[in-house]
Every structure is written in structure tokens, then in C-alpha cells.
JSON list of C-alpha atoms and ligand atoms in Angstrom, two decimals:
[
{"chain": "A", "resi": 207, "resn": "MET", "atom": "CA", "xyz": [82.61, 113.91, 93.89]},
{"chain": "A", "resi": 208, "resn": "ARG", "atom": "CA", "xyz": [82.11, 112.15, 90.55]},
{"chain": "A", "resi": 209, "resn": "VAL", "atom": "CA", "xyz": [82.53, 108.27, 90.15]},
{"chain": "A", "resi": 210, "resn": "ILE", "atom": "CA", "xyz": [86.21, 107.32, 89.38]},
{"chain": "A", "resi": 211, "resn": "ASP", "atom": "CA", "xyz": [86.99, 103.86, 88.59]},
{"chain": "A", "resi": 212, "resn": "ALA", "atom": "CA", "xyz": [89.80, 101.50, 89.98]},
{"chain": "A", "resi": 213, "resn": "ALA", "atom": "CA", "xyz": [92.36, 102.18, 86.99]},
{"chain": "A", "resi": 214, "resn": "ARG", "atom": "CA", "xyz": [91.96, 105.88, 87.46]},
{"chain": "A", "resi": 215, "resn": "ILE", "atom": "CA", "xyz": [92.53, 105.75, 91.00]},
{"chain": "A", "resi": 216, "resn": "ARG", "atom": "CA", "xyz": [95.78, 103.77, 90.84]},
{"chain": "A", "resi": 217, "resn": "ALA", "atom": "CA", "xyz": [97.11, 105.94, 88.12]},
{"chain": "A", "resi": 218, "resn": "SER", "atom": "CA", "xyz": [96.15, 109.21, 89.96]},
{"chain": "A", "resi": 219, "resn": "PHE", "atom": "CA", "xyz": [98.85, 108.84, 92.82]},
{"chain": "A", "resi": 220, "resn": "ALA", "atom": "CA", "xyz": [101.21, 111.56, 92.79]},
{"chain": "A", "resi": 221, "resn": "ASN", "atom": "CA", "xyz": [103.72, 110.64, 95.36]},
{"chain": "A", "resi": 222, "resn": "VAL", "atom": "CA", "xyz": [104.19, 106.81, 95.22]},
{"chain": "A", "resi": 223, "resn": "SER", "atom": "CA", "xyz": [106.79, 104.52, 93.92]},
{"chain": "A", "resi": 224, "resn": "VAL", "atom": "CA", "xyz": [106.16, 102.12, 91.12]},
{"chain": "A", "resi": 225, "resn": "ARG", "atom": "CA", "xyz": [106.28, 99.35, 93.75]},
{"chain": "A", "resi": 226, "resn": "GLU", "atom": "CA", "xyz": [103.62, 101.33, 95.99]},
{"chain": "A", "resi": 227, "resn": "ARG", "atom": "CA", "xyz": [101.33, 101.99, 92.84]},
{"chain": "A", "resi": 228, "resn": "LYS", "atom": "CA", "xyz": [101.08, 98.30, 92.15]},
{"chain": "A", "resi": 229, "resn": "ALA", "atom": "CA", "xyz": [100.48, 97.33, 95.78]},
{"chain": "A", "resi": 230, "resn": "LEU", "atom": "CA", "xyz": [97.68, 100.06, 96.25]},
{"chain": "A", "resi": 231, "resn": "PRO", "atom": "CA", "xyz": [95.03, 98.19, 98.16]},
{"chain": "A", "resi": 232, "resn": "LEU", "atom": "CA", "xyz": [91.77, 99.57, 96.86]},
{"chain": "A", "resi": 233, "resn": "PRO", "atom": "CA", "xyz": [88.58, 100.08, 98.81]},
{"chain": "A", "resi": 234, "resn": "ASP", "atom": "CA", "xyz": [85.10, 98.52, 97.64]},
{"chain": "A", "resi": 235, "resn": "LEU", "atom": "CA", "xyz": [84.50, 101.16, 95.13]},
{"chain": "A", "resi": 236, "resn": "ASP", "atom": "CA", "xyz": [80.84, 99.90, 94.68]},
{"chain": "A", "resi": 237, "resn": "ALA", "atom": "CA", "xyz": [79.94, 100.76, 98.23]},
{"chain": "A", "resi": 238, "resn": "VAL", "atom": "CA", "xyz": [81.54, 104.30, 97.98]},
{"chain": "A", "resi": 239, "resn": "GLU", "atom": "CA", "xyz": [78.72, 106.98, 98.16]},
{"chain": "A", "resi": 240, "resn": "TRP", "atom": "CA", "xyz": [80.27, 109.39, 95.97]},
{"chain": "A", "resi": 241, "resn": "GLU", "atom": "CA", "xyz": [77.73, 112.23, 95.97]},
{"chain": "A", "resi": 242, "resn": "SER", "atom": "CA", "xyz": [78.29, 112.57, 99.86]},
{"chain": "A", "resi": 243, "resn": "ILE", "atom": "CA", "xyz": [82.26, 112.96, 99.60]},
{"chain": "A", "resi": 244, "resn": "ASP", "atom": "CA", "xyz": [84.76, 115.46, 98.42]},
{"chain": "A", "resi": 245, "resn": "PHE", "atom": "CA", "xyz": [87.63, 113.15, 98.63]},
{"chain": "A", "resi": 246, "resn": "LEU", "atom": "CA", "xyz": [87.93, 109.25, 98.99]},
{"chain": "A", "resi": 247, "resn": "GLY", "atom": "CA", "xyz": [90.11, 108.22, 102.09]},
{"chain": "A", "resi": 248, "resn": "TRP", "atom": "CA", "xyz": [90.80, 104.91, 103.35]},
{"chain": "A", "resi": 249, "resn": "ARG", "atom": "CA", "xyz": [93.49, 103.09, 105.40]},
{"chain": "A", "resi": 250, "resn": "ASP", "atom": "CA", "xyz": [95.83, 100.18, 104.18]},
{"chain": "A", "resi": 251, "resn": "PRO", "atom": "CA", "xyz": [94.58, 97.09, 105.50]},
{"chain": "A", "resi": 252, "resn": "LYS", "atom": "CA", "xyz": [98.13, 95.39, 105.70]},
{"chain": "A", "resi": 253, "resn": "GLN", "atom": "CA", "xyz": [100.19, 98.41, 106.65]},
{"chain": "A", "resi": 254, "resn": "PRO", "atom": "CA", "xyz": [98.46, 100.13, 109.84]},
{"chain": "A", "resi": 255, "resn": "LEU", "atom": "CA", "xyz": [100.31, 103.44, 109.37]},
{"chain": "A", "resi": 256, "resn": "VAL", "atom": "CA", "xyz": [99.62, 103.89, 105.75]},
{"chain": "A", "resi": 257, "resn": "GLY", "atom": "CA", "xyz": [96.42, 105.52, 104.26]},
{"chain": "A", "resi": 258, "resn": "TYR", "atom": "CA", "xyz": [95.37, 106.93, 101.03]},
{"chain": "A", "resi": 259, "resn": "ILE", "atom": "CA", "xyz": [93.28, 109.85, 99.69]},
{"chain": "A", "resi": 260, "resn": "VAL", "atom": "CA", "xyz": [92.03, 110.89, 96.32]},
{"chain": "A", "resi": 261, "resn": "THR", "atom": "CA", "xyz": [90.50, 114.07, 95.26]},
{"chain": "A", "resi": 262, "resn": "MET", "atom": "CA", "xyz": [89.45, 115.97, 92.18]},
{"chain": "A", "resi": 263, "resn": "ILE", "atom": "CA", "xyz": [91.94, 118.74, 91.41]},
{"chain": "A", "resi": 264, "resn": "ASP", "atom": "CA", "xyz": [91.18, 120.90, 88.22]},
{"chain": "A", "resi": 265, "resn": "ASP", "atom": "CA", "xyz": [88.73, 118.12, 87.09]},
{"chain": "A", "resi": 266, "resn": "GLU", "atom": "CA", "xyz": [91.40, 115.50, 87.50]},
{"chain": "A", "resi": 267, "resn": "PRO", "atom": "CA", "xyz": [91.95, 112.75, 90.25]},
{"chain": "A", "resi": 268, "resn": "VAL", "atom": "CA", "xyz": [94.85, 113.18, 92.37]},
{"chain": "A", "resi": 269, "resn": "GLY", "atom": "CA", "xyz": [95.76, 110.62, 94.72]},
{"chain": "A", "resi": 270, "resn": "LEU", "atom": "CA", "xyz": [98.26, 110.81, 97.81]},
{"chain": "A", "resi": 271, "resn": "LEU", "atom": "CA", "xyz": [99.89, 108.27, 100.00]},
{"chain": "A", "resi": 272, "resn": "MET", "atom": "CA", "xyz": [99.71, 109.58, 103.71]},
{"chain": "A", "resi": 273, "resn": "ARG", "atom": "CA", "xyz": [101.63, 107.92, 106.39]},
{"chain": "A", "resi": 274, "resn": "GLN", "atom": "CA", "xyz": [100.86, 108.26, 109.93]},
{"chain": "A", "resi": 275, "resn": "ALA", "atom": "CA", "xyz": [103.27, 109.45, 112.68]},
{"chain": "A", "resi": 276, "resn": "GLU", "atom": "CA", "xyz": [104.44, 106.83, 115.11]},
{"chain": "A", "resi": 277, "resn": "GLN", "atom": "CA", "xyz": [103.64, 109.33, 117.94]},
{"chain": "A", "resi": 278, "resn": "THR", "atom": "CA", "xyz": [99.98, 110.30, 118.72]},
{"chain": "A", "resi": 279, "resn": "PRO", "atom": "CA", "xyz": [99.26, 114.05, 119.18]},
{"chain": "A", "resi": 280, "resn": "ARG", "atom": "CA", "xyz": [99.42, 115.17, 123.18]},
{"chain": "A", "resi": 281, "resn": "GLY", "atom": "CA", "xyz": [95.90, 115.83, 123.84]},
{"chain": "A", "resi": 282, "resn": "ARG", "atom": "CA", "xyz": [92.98, 116.03, 121.50]},
{"chain": "A", "resi": 283, "resn": "THR", "atom": "CA", "xyz": [93.83, 117.86, 118.21]},
{"chain": "A", "resi": 284, "resn": "LEU", "atom": "CA", "xyz": [91.45, 119.55, 115.77]},
{"chain": "A", "resi": 285, "resn": "CYS", "atom": "CA", "xyz": [91.36, 118.02, 112.09]},
{"chain": "A", "resi": 286, "resn": "VAL", "atom": "CA", "xyz": [92.68, 120.32, 109.89]},
{"chain": "A", "resi": 287, "resn": "TRP", "atom": "CA", "xyz": [90.37, 119.43, 107.10]},
{"chain": "A", "resi": 288, "resn": "CYS", "atom": "CA", "xyz": [86.87, 119.05, 108.62]},
{"chain": "A", "resi": 289, "resn": "ALA", "atom": "CA", "xyz": [87.67, 120.97, 111.86]},
{"chain": "A", "resi": 290, "resn": "ASP", "atom": "CA", "xyz": [85.13, 119.13, 113.59]},
{"chain": "A", "resi": 291, "resn": "VAL", "atom": "CA", "xyz": [84.85, 120.68, 117.12]},
{"chain": "A", "resi": 292, "resn": "HIS", "atom": "CA", "xyz": [83.23, 117.73, 118.68]},
{"chain": "A", "resi": 293, "resn": "LEU", "atom": "CA", "xyz": [86.00, 115.53, 118.02]},
{"chain": "A", "resi": 294, "resn": "PRO", "atom": "CA", "xyz": [83.98, 112.18, 117.33]},
{"chain": "A", "resi": 295, "resn": "ASN", "atom": "CA", "xyz": [86.98, 110.33, 116.31]},
{"chain": "A", "resi": 296, "resn": "ASP", "atom": "CA", "xyz": [90.85, 110.22, 116.66]},
{"chain": "A", "resi": 297, "resn": "VAL", "atom": "CA", "xyz": [92.79, 112.89, 114.87]},
{"chain": "A", "resi": 298, "resn": "VAL", "atom": "CA", "xyz": [96.33, 111.78, 113.99]},
{"chain": "A", "resi": 299, "resn": "MET", "atom": "CA", "xyz": [99.37, 113.39, 112.37]},
{"chain": "A", "resi": 300, "resn": "PHE", "atom": "CA", "xyz": [100.12, 112.26, 108.84]},
{"chain": "A", "resi": 301, "resn": "SER", "atom": "CA", "xyz": [103.19, 113.03, 106.89]},
{"chain": "A", "resi": 302, "resn": "THR", "atom": "CA", "xyz": [102.92, 113.12, 103.10]},
{"chain": "A", "resi": 303, "resn": "LYS", "atom": "CA", "xyz": [105.77, 112.88, 100.70]},
{"chain": "A", "resi": 304, "resn": "ARG", "atom": "CA", "xyz": [105.74, 115.94, 98.13]},
{"chain": "A", "resi": 305, "resn": "ALA", "atom": "CA", "xyz": [105.05, 115.03, 94.42]},
{"chain": "A", "resi": 306, "resn": "GLY", "atom": "CA", "xyz": [108.11, 114.45, 92.29]},
{"chain": "A", "resi": 307, "resn": "ALA", "atom": "CA", "xyz": [111.74, 115.00, 92.91]},
{"chain": "A", "resi": 308, "resn": "ALA", "atom": "CA", "xyz": [111.19, 116.81, 96.30]},
{"chain": "A", "resi": 309, "resn": "GLY", "atom": "CA", "xyz": [109.18, 113.81, 97.55]},
{"chain": "A", "resi": 310, "resn": "ARG", "atom": "CA", "xyz": [112.04, 111.64, 96.28]},
{"chain": "A", "resi": 311, "resn": "ARG", "atom": "CA", "xyz": [114.82, 113.59, 98.41]},
{"chain": "A", "resi": 312, "resn": "GLY", "atom": "CA", "xyz": [112.54, 112.94, 101.36]},
{"chain": "A", "resi": 313, "resn": "ASP", "atom": "CA", "xyz": [110.62, 116.24, 101.60]},
{"chain": "A", "resi": 314, "resn": "THR", "atom": "CA", "xyz": [107.34, 115.89, 103.41]},
{"chain": "A", "resi": 315, "resn": "ILE", "atom": "CA", "xyz": [104.58, 117.88, 104.60]},
{"chain": "A", "resi": 316, "resn": "GLY", "atom": "CA", "xyz": [102.70, 116.99, 107.88]},
{"chain": "A", "resi": 317, "resn": "THR", "atom": "CA", "xyz": [99.08, 117.66, 108.83]},
{"chain": "A", "resi": 318, "resn": "TYR", "atom": "CA", "xyz": [96.65, 116.54, 111.35]},
{"chain": "A", "resi": 319, "resn": "VAL", "atom": "CA", "xyz": [93.63, 114.60, 110.04]},
{"chain": "A", "resi": 320, "resn": "CYS", "atom": "CA", "xyz": [91.00, 112.28, 111.24]},
{"chain": "A", "resi": 321, "resn": "ALA", "atom": "CA", "xyz": [92.45, 108.99, 111.63]},
{"chain": "A", "resi": 322, "resn": "GLN", "atom": "CA", "xyz": [90.37, 106.99, 109.25]},
{"chain": "A", "resi": 323, "resn": "PHE", "atom": "CA", "xyz": [89.38, 109.99, 107.15]},
{"chain": "A", "resi": 324, "resn": "GLU", "atom": "CA", "xyz": [85.96, 110.59, 108.59]},
{"chain": "A", "resi": 325, "resn": "CYS", "atom": "CA", "xyz": [86.10, 114.25, 107.46]},
{"chain": "A", "resi": 326, "resn": "ASN", "atom": "CA", "xyz": [83.32, 113.92, 104.71]},
{"chain": "A", "resi": 327, "resn": "ARG", "atom": "CA", "xyz": [80.97, 112.67, 107.28]},
{"chain": "A", "resi": 328, "resn": "ASN", "atom": "CA", "xyz": [81.96, 115.07, 110.01]},
{"chain": "A", "resi": 329, "resn": "ALA", "atom": "CA", "xyz": [81.39, 117.95, 107.65]},
{"chain": "A", "resi": 330, "resn": "ARG", "atom": "CA", "xyz": [78.08, 116.55, 106.54]},
{"chain": "A", "resi": 331, "resn": "ARG", "atom": "CA", "xyz": [76.71, 116.31, 109.85]},
{"chain": "A", "resi": 332, "resn": "LYS", "atom": "CA", "xyz": [73.94, 118.70, 110.96]},
{"chain": "A", "resi": 333, "resn": "PRO", "atom": "CA", "xyz": [75.49, 121.37, 113.12]},
{"chain": "A", "resi": 334, "resn": "ARG", "atom": "CA", "xyz": [74.22, 121.80, 116.70]},
{"chain": "A", "resi": 335, "resn": "THR", "atom": "CA", "xyz": [71.76, 124.78, 116.74]},
{"chain": "A", "resi": 336, "resn": "ALA", "atom": "CA", "xyz": [73.70, 127.67, 118.35]},
{"chain": "A", "resi": 337, "resn": "TYR", "atom": "CA", "xyz": [70.68, 130.27, 118.50]},
{"chain": "A", "resi": 338, "resn": "VAL", "atom": "CA", "xyz": [67.00, 130.57, 117.52]},
{"chain": "A", "resi": 339, "resn": "GLY", "atom": "CA", "xyz": [66.86, 131.31, 113.86]},
{"chain": "A", "resi": 340, "resn": "PHE", "atom": "CA", "xyz": [70.27, 129.80, 113.40]},
{"chain": "A", "resi": 341, "resn": "ASP", "atom": "CA", "xyz": [70.47, 128.63, 109.72]},
{"chain": "A", "resi": 342, "resn": "VAL", "atom": "CA", "xyz": [71.48, 124.94, 110.36]},
{"chain": "A", "resi": 343, "resn": "GLU", "atom": "CA", "xyz": [71.63, 123.85, 106.62]},
{"chain": "A", "resi": 344, "resn": "ALA", "atom": "CA", "xyz": [73.55, 127.12, 105.60]},
{"chain": "A", "resi": 345, "resn": "ALA", "atom": "CA", "xyz": [76.08, 126.22, 108.20]},
{"chain": "A", "resi": 346, "resn": "ARG", "atom": "CA", "xyz": [76.20, 122.69, 107.10]},
{"chain": "A", "resi": 347, "resn": "GLN", "atom": "CA", "xyz": [77.01, 123.70, 103.69]},
{"chain": "A", "resi": 348, "resn": "SER", "atom": "CA", "xyz": [79.59, 126.09, 104.50]},
{"chain": "A", "resi": 349, "resn": "ARG", "atom": "CA", "xyz": [81.40, 123.42, 106.34]},
{"chain": "A", "resi": 350, "resn": "ILE", "atom": "CA", "xyz": [81.35, 121.13, 103.70]},
{"chain": "A", "resi": 351, "resn": "ALA", "atom": "CA", "xyz": [82.69, 124.03, 101.39]},
{"chain": "A", "resi": 352, "resn": "ALA", "atom": "CA", "xyz": [85.33, 124.62, 103.88]},
{"chain": "A", "resi": 353, "resn": "CYS", "atom": "CA", "xyz": [86.36, 120.85, 104.18]},
{"chain": "A", "resi": 354, "resn": "ARG", "atom": "CA", "xyz": [86.60, 120.59, 100.46]},
{"chain": "A", "resi": 355, "resn": "SER", "atom": "CA", "xyz": [88.80, 123.67, 100.09]},
{"chain": "A", "resi": 356, "resn": "ASN", "atom": "CA", "xyz": [90.94, 122.48, 103.02]},
{"chain": "A", "resi": 357, "resn": "VAL", "atom": "CA", "xyz": [91.65, 119.17, 101.35]},
{"chain": "A", "resi": 358, "resn": "GLU", "atom": "CA", "xyz": [92.27, 120.87, 98.06]},
{"chain": "A", "resi": 359, "resn": "ARG", "atom": "CA", "xyz": [94.72, 123.40, 99.49]},
{"chain": "A", "resi": 360, "resn": "PHE", "atom": "CA", "xyz": [96.53, 120.51, 100.96]},
{"chain": "A", "resi": 361, "resn": "VAL", "atom": "CA", "xyz": [96.71, 118.30, 97.88]},
{"chain": "A", "resi": 362, "resn": "ARG", "atom": "CA", "xyz": [97.78, 121.63, 95.81]},
{"chain": "A", "resi": 363, "resn": "ASP", "atom": "CA", "xyz": [100.75, 122.35, 98.29]},
{"chain": "A", "resi": 364, "resn": "VAL", "atom": "CA", "xyz": [101.90, 118.47, 98.17]},
{"chain": "A", "resi": 365, "resn": "LEU", "atom": "CA", "xyz": [101.77, 118.87, 94.34]},
{"chain": "A", "resi": 366, "resn": "ALA", "atom": "CA", "xyz": [103.70, 122.21, 94.14]},
{"chain": "A", "resi": 367, "resn": "THR", "atom": "CA", "xyz": [107.10, 122.02, 92.70]},
{"chain": "A", "resi": 368, "resn": "ARG", "atom": "CA", "xyz": [109.80, 123.88, 94.45]},
{"chain": "B", "resi": 540, "resn": "ZN", "atom": "ZN1", "xyz": [88.64, 115.60, 109.55]}
]
């Protein structure tokens, strides 16, 4: 992902109110390893159920406010984005307001995602070797690509007007 500055990140949010946009707490952008992520994800330090993601869609950053559902999923659930089968972290249900008028009417989309948005790291971990001759790097690259396209599909769905 390319480096994006604070002003662009703040302006990129597609499903927030004026008040929410002003209050957006940004992460330490200097500490972000931009070349190792396909989306930027962080939790709100003051509102424990709120999280934020920003990714590039058609070369423009798009940010979404994500709200964690109060109830935790029964049993262990796979993250829809990184689909990490080793479940190294909690996966929770987030509901996200659709962009525009639909969102203002209360229309949301739900998805199961890693609680702290660990997906970038999970997708980049070296897969366990499945058999002799297994191409570890190719498997890793295809997981990264799959994660990227899963996130993109979700964001496009949120942006879609209906
Ligand atoms: Zn994940």
C-alpha cells in the first residue's frame, strides 16, 4: 500500500458523520510499515467497540468505520478477509454502515474479521509446508492476493449504492 497522510485518511471515510470524522483517532502513521499491508486497520482507544480500516480502491483511499457486535461469535470463527486457518487471534463480528443514504437509514453489512485487524500479518506469515515440493512462497503470495481482494470486495459492497 502507498503511504497516505493523516489529512487524506481523515477525508477518505465513506460512512461517518461530520462529528465522527472530526473525532477520528489516527494511529501513529510513522510507525506503519506501508509496504507490508494491503489495508490500514486500527481500533479506537476510547471506544472499545469501534475500529477503522482504510484501503485503496481504484487508486483512492477509502476508510470505513467498523462497529464490533456486542455478542461474541459462538466457537471459533474464520476471518473472512485473511481466512487464517490457524486462528492466531480473536475473530469478531463487525457491522459496518453502508456509505451514503442507505447507511444513514441504518442499513449495515456484517462480517467476521480479526479483532485487531491482524489480517495483513496473518496473510504474510509463511504457510506451514504441506508436502515435499510445496511452493511456500507461491502459497504465501496467493494468500496475500486473496486477502487483498476479500477486503476490496467488502469495501466495494459497502460503497455500492442501492
Ligand atoms: Zn483476518
